């Protein structure tokens, strides 16, 4: 089933070779690439890996800002937490499988490191990142914090990031994150699903959910990354 969907994503590619599902929302830097990546892992067919790398590179060129973070979309100029989390997790996962001699690896690694440097600046004293990363009035959000921690843990474990620089912030984030797990083993303060929008208040008003899989999964990703 997964392979069929991965093939369907590229049935009618654009003239640039991208998926017709390309819309340049940062969510897609995980949503499009992860299925192709898993198809490559399952089948050994590097066609899927090449597609994921091409798509990721195109999104990097289009959406990464000079400060290293990502607007939600070209017409949604806000650093939405989980959207940036999808980017961080997507790049980390892709780099895990992308061969060192792949022609697009250097571009993706450059974008990944630039983003990780930016995240250091915006991590709160409590170890968390906020629903809008650069807005102090926004609330601490768990799904993005989990994804950023996962990306940093993965980078340190694989030698892409300096351990002394990124190890302590990753650990700080993890210890903060597990404090948001309630007595029912549900992760709290998870941003509800969010479409792109040009209104700042739209993002600031997003509801906090408990037990949402967008928050549950990144906690497990962090644990698995620690254990690798």
CSV table of C-alpha atoms in Angstrom, one decimal:
chain,number,residue,atom,x,y,z
A,1,UNK,CA,0.0,0.0,0.0
A,2,UNK,CA,2.8,2.4,1.0
A,3,UNK,CA,4.7,1.8,-2.2
A,4,UNK,CA,1.6,2.4,-4.3
A,5,UNK,CA,1.0,5.8,-2.7
A,6,UNK,CA,4.7,6.7,-3.1
A,7,UNK,CA,4.5,5.9,-6.8
A,8,UNK,CA,1.2,7.9,-7.1
A,9,UNK,CA,2.9,10.9,-5.6
A,10,UNK,CA,5.1,11.1,-8.7
A,11,UNK,CA,2.8,9.9,-11.5
A,12,UNK,CA,2.8,13.3,-13.2
A,13,UNK,CA,5.9,15.2,-12.1
A,14,UNK,CA,6.3,18.9,-12.8
A,15,UNK,CA,8.8,20.0,-15.5
A,16,UNK,CA,11.4,20.4,-12.6
A,17,UNK,CA,10.9,16.8,-11.6
A,18,UNK,CA,8.9,17.6,-8.4
A,19,UNK,CA,5.8,15.9,-7.2
A,20,UNK,CA,2.5,17.4,-8.5
A,21,UNK,CA,1.6,17.6,-4.8
A,22,UNK,CA,4.3,20.3,-4.3
A,23,UNK,CA,2.6,23.4,-2.8
A,24,UNK,CA,5.6,24.9,-0.8
A,25,UNK,CA,4.1,24.6,2.7
A,26,UNK,CA,6.8,23.5,5.1
A,27,UNK,CA,4.7,20.6,6.4
A,28,UNK,CA,5.5,18.9,3.0
A,29,UNK,CA,9.2,18.8,3.8
A,30,UNK,CA,8.2,15.8,5.9
A,31,UNK,CA,4.9,14.7,4.4
A,32,UNK,CA,6.3,14.3,0.8
A,33,UNK,CA,9.8,13.2,1.6
A,34,UNK,CA,9.2,10.6,4.3
A,35,UNK,CA,7.0,8.4,2.2
A,36,UNK,CA,9.6,8.4,-0.6
A,37,UNK,CA,12.3,7.7,2.0
A,38,UNK,CA,10.5,4.8,3.5
A,39,UNK,CA,9.8,3.4,0.0
A,40,UNK,CA,13.6,3.6,-0.6
A,41,UNK,CA,14.3,1.8,2.7
A,42,UNK,CA,11.8,-0.9,2.0
A,43,UNK,CA,12.7,-1.6,-1.6
A,44,UNK,CA,16.3,-0.5,-2.0
A,45,UNK,CA,15.3,1.5,-5.1
A,46,UNK,CA,17.2,4.7,-5.0
A,47,UNK,CA,14.7,6.4,-7.3
A,48,UNK,CA,12.6,7.1,-4.2
A,49,UNK,CA,15.6,8.6,-2.4
A,50,UNK,CA,16.5,10.8,-5.3
A,51,UNK,CA,12.9,12.1,-5.4
A,52,UNK,CA,13.0,12.9,-1.7
A,53,UNK,CA,16.3,14.7,-2.0
A,54,UNK,CA,15.2,16.8,-5.0
A,55,UNK,CA,12.0,17.8,-3.2
A,56,UNK,CA,13.8,18.7,0.0
A,57,UNK,CA,16.4,20.8,-1.9
A,58,UNK,CA,13.6,22.7,-3.7
A,59,UNK,CA,11.8,23.5,-0.5
A,60,UNK,CA,15.1,24.6,1.2
A,61,UNK,CA,15.7,27.0,-1.7
A,62,UNK,CA,12.2,28.4,-1.6
A,63,UNK,CA,11.4,28.6,2.1
A,64,UNK,CA,14.4,28.8,4.3
A,65,UNK,CA,14.9,32.4,5.6
A,66,UNK,CA,18.3,34.1,6.2
A,67,UNK,CA,18.0,33.5,9.9
A,68,UNK,CA,17.8,29.7,9.2
A,69,UNK,CA,14.1,29.2,10.1
A,70,UNK,CA,11.2,28.6,7.7
A,71,UNK,CA,8.0,30.6,6.9
A,72,UNK,CA,5.0,28.4,6.9
A,73,UNK,CA,4.5,29.3,3.3
A,74,UNK,CA,5.5,32.2,1.0
A,75,UNK,CA,2.3,34.0,1.8
A,76,UNK,CA,2.3,32.9,5.5
A,77,UNK,CA,5.4,34.7,6.9
A,78,UNK,CA,5.4,33.2,10.4
A,79,UNK,CA,7.7,30.7,12.0
A,80,UNK,CA,5.1,28.2,13.1
A,81,UNK,CA,6.6,25.7,15.6
A,82,UNK,CA,5.4,22.3,14.4
A,83,UNK,CA,5.8,23.3,10.7
A,84,UNK,CA,9.4,24.0,11.4
A,85,UNK,CA,9.5,20.7,13.4
A,86,UNK,CA,8.4,18.8,10.3
A,87,UNK,CA,11.3,20.4,8.4
A,88,UNK,CA,13.8,19.5,11.1
A,89,UNK,CA,12.6,15.9,11.4
A,90,UNK,CA,12.3,15.5,7.7
A,91,UNK,CA,15.9,16.6,7.1
A,92,UNK,CA,17.3,14.5,10.0
A,93,UNK,CA,15.5,11.4,8.7
A,94,UNK,CA,16.6,12.0,5.1
A,95,UNK,CA,20.2,12.6,6.1
A,96,UNK,CA,20.2,9.3,8.0
A,97,UNK,CA,19.7,7.4,4.7
A,98,UNK,CA,21.2,9.7,2.1
A,99,UNK,CA,24.7,8.4,1.0
A,100,UNK,CA,27.6,10.7,1.7
A,101,UNK,CA,28.4,11.0,-2.0
A,102,UNK,CA,24.8,11.8,-3.0
A,103,UNK,CA,24.8,15.0,-5.1
A,104,UNK,CA,22.1,16.7,-3.0
A,105,UNK,CA,23.4,15.7,0.4
A,106,UNK,CA,25.7,18.8,0.9
A,107,UNK,CA,22.8,21.2,0.2
A,108,UNK,CA,20.5,19.4,2.6
A,109,UNK,CA,23.2,19.2,5.3
A,110,UNK,CA,23.9,22.9,4.9
A,111,UNK,CA,20.2,23.8,5.4
A,112,UNK,CA,19.9,21.4,8.3
A,113,UNK,CA,22.9,22.9,10.1
A,114,UNK,CA,21.7,26.4,9.4
A,115,UNK,CA,18.4,25.6,11.0
A,116,UNK,CA,19.9,23.9,14.0
A,117,UNK,CA,22.1,27.0,14.7
A,118,UNK,CA,19.0,29.2,14.5
A,119,UNK,CA,17.0,27.0,17.0
A,120,UNK,CA,19.7,27.4,19.6
A,121,UNK,CA,18.9,31.1,19.7
A,122,UNK,CA,15.2,30.7,20.2
A,123,UNK,CA,15.1,27.8,22.8
A,124,UNK,CA,13.5,29.1,26.0
A,125,UNK,CA,15.2,29.0,29.4
A,126,UNK,CA,12.8,26.2,30.2
A,127,UNK,CA,14.1,24.1,27.4
A,128,UNK,CA,11.0,24.5,25.2
A,129,UNK,CA,10.3,26.1,21.9
A,130,UNK,CA,7.2,28.2,21.4
A,131,UNK,CA,4.1,27.8,19.2
A,132,UNK,CA,5.5,30.7,17.1
A,133,UNK,CA,9.2,30.2,17.5
A,134,UNK,CA,10.3,33.9,17.6
A,135,UNK,CA,7.3,35.3,19.6
A,136,UNK,CA,7.8,35.4,23.3
A,137,UNK,CA,4.0,35.9,23.8
A,138,UNK,CA,3.4,32.5,22.2
A,139,UNK,CA,3.0,29.4,24.5
A,140,UNK,CA,5.6,26.6,24.9
A,141,UNK,CA,4.6,23.8,22.5
A,142,UNK,CA,5.4,20.1,22.8
A,143,UNK,CA,5.3,18.7,19.2
A,144,UNK,CA,7.8,21.2,17.9
A,145,UNK,CA,10.0,20.8,20.9
A,146,UNK,CA,10.0,17.0,20.4
A,147,UNK,CA,10.8,17.3,16.7
A,148,UNK,CA,13.7,19.8,17.3
A,149,UNK,CA,15.1,17.6,20.1
A,150,UNK,CA,14.9,14.6,17.8
A,151,UNK,CA,16.7,16.4,15.0
A,152,UNK,CA,19.5,17.5,17.4
A,153,UNK,CA,19.9,14.1,19.1
A,154,UNK,CA,20.1,12.5,15.6
A,155,UNK,CA,22.7,15.1,14.5
A,156,UNK,CA,24.9,14.6,17.5
A,157,UNK,CA,24.6,10.8,17.3
A,158,UNK,CA,25.6,10.8,13.6
A,159,UNK,CA,28.4,13.4,14.0
A,160,UNK,CA,26.7,16.1,11.9
A,161,UNK,CA,26.5,18.4,15.0
A,162,UNK,CA,29.1,19.2,17.6
A,163,UNK,CA,28.3,17.3,20.8
A,164,UNK,CA,29.4,20.0,23.2
A,165,UNK,CA,27.3,22.7,21.4
A,166,UNK,CA,24.1,20.7,20.7
A,167,UNK,CA,24.1,17.9,23.3
A,168,UNK,CA,23.1,20.1,26.3
A,169,UNK,CA,20.3,21.9,24.5
A,170,UNK,CA,18.9,18.5,23.2
A,171,UNK,CA,19.0,17.1,26.8
A,172,UNK,CA,17.4,20.3,28.2
A,173,UNK,CA,14.6,20.0,25.6
A,174,UNK,CA,14.1,16.3,26.5
A,175,UNK,CA,13.9,16.9,30.2
A,176,UNK,CA,11.4,19.8,29.6
A,177,UNK,CA,9.3,17.7,27.2
A,178,UNK,CA,8.8,14.8,29.5
A,179,UNK,CA,7.4,17.2,32.1
A,180,UNK,CA,4.5,17.7,29.8
A,181,UNK,CA,3.4,14.1,30.0
A,182,UNK,CA,0.4,13.8,32.3
A,183,UNK,CA,-0.8,11.0,34.6
A,184,UNK,CA,-2.5,9.2,31.7
A,185,UNK,CA,0.8,9.1,29.7
A,186,UNK,CA,-0.6,11.8,27.3
A,187,UNK,CA,1.5,14.6,26.1
A,188,UNK,CA,-0.1,18.0,26.8
A,189,UNK,CA,0.2,21.4,25.1
A,190,UNK,CA,0.1,20.1,21.5
A,191,UNK,CA,-0.9,22.6,18.9
A,192,UNK,CA,-4.0,21.7,17.0
A,193,UNK,CA,-3.8,21.1,13.3
A,194,UNK,CA,-3.0,24.3,11.5
A,195,UNK,CA,-3.5,25.4,7.9
A,196,UNK,CA,-1.4,28.3,6.6
A,197,UNK,CA,-2.7,31.8,7.2
A,198,UNK,CA,-1.6,35.4,6.7
A,199,UNK,CA,-2.9,36.5,10.1
A,200,UNK,CA,-0.6,36.5,13.1
A,201,UNK,CA,-3.5,36.1,15.5
A,202,UNK,CA,-4.6,33.0,13.8
A,203,UNK,CA,-1.4,31.3,14.9
A,204,UNK,CA,-1.4,32.8,18.4
A,205,UNK,CA,-5.0,31.6,19.0
A,206,UNK,CA,-4.3,27.9,18.1
A,207,UNK,CA,-5.7,25.6,20.7
A,208,UNK,CA,-3.6,23.3,23.0
A,209,UNK,CA,-4.5,19.7,22.8
A,210,UNK,CA,-3.7,16.7,25.0
A,211,UNK,CA,-2.9,13.2,23.7
A,212,UNK,CA,-2.7,14.3,20.1
A,213,UNK,CA,-0.5,12.0,18.1
A,214,UNK,CA,1.4,15.1,16.7
A,215,UNK,CA,2.8,15.3,20.2
A,216,UNK,CA,2.9,11.7,21.2
A,217,UNK,CA,5.0,10.6,18.3
A,218,UNK,CA,7.9,13.0,18.7
A,219,UNK,CA,8.4,11.9,22.3
A,220,UNK,CA,8.9,8.4,21.0
A,221,UNK,CA,11.2,9.6,18.2
A,222,UNK,CA,13.4,11.2,20.8
A,223,UNK,CA,13.6,8.1,22.9
A,224,UNK,CA,14.4,6.0,19.8
A,225,UNK,CA,17.1,8.5,18.7
A,226,UNK,CA,18.7,8.3,22.2
A,227,UNK,CA,18.8,4.5,22.0
A,228,UNK,CA,20.4,4.3,18.6
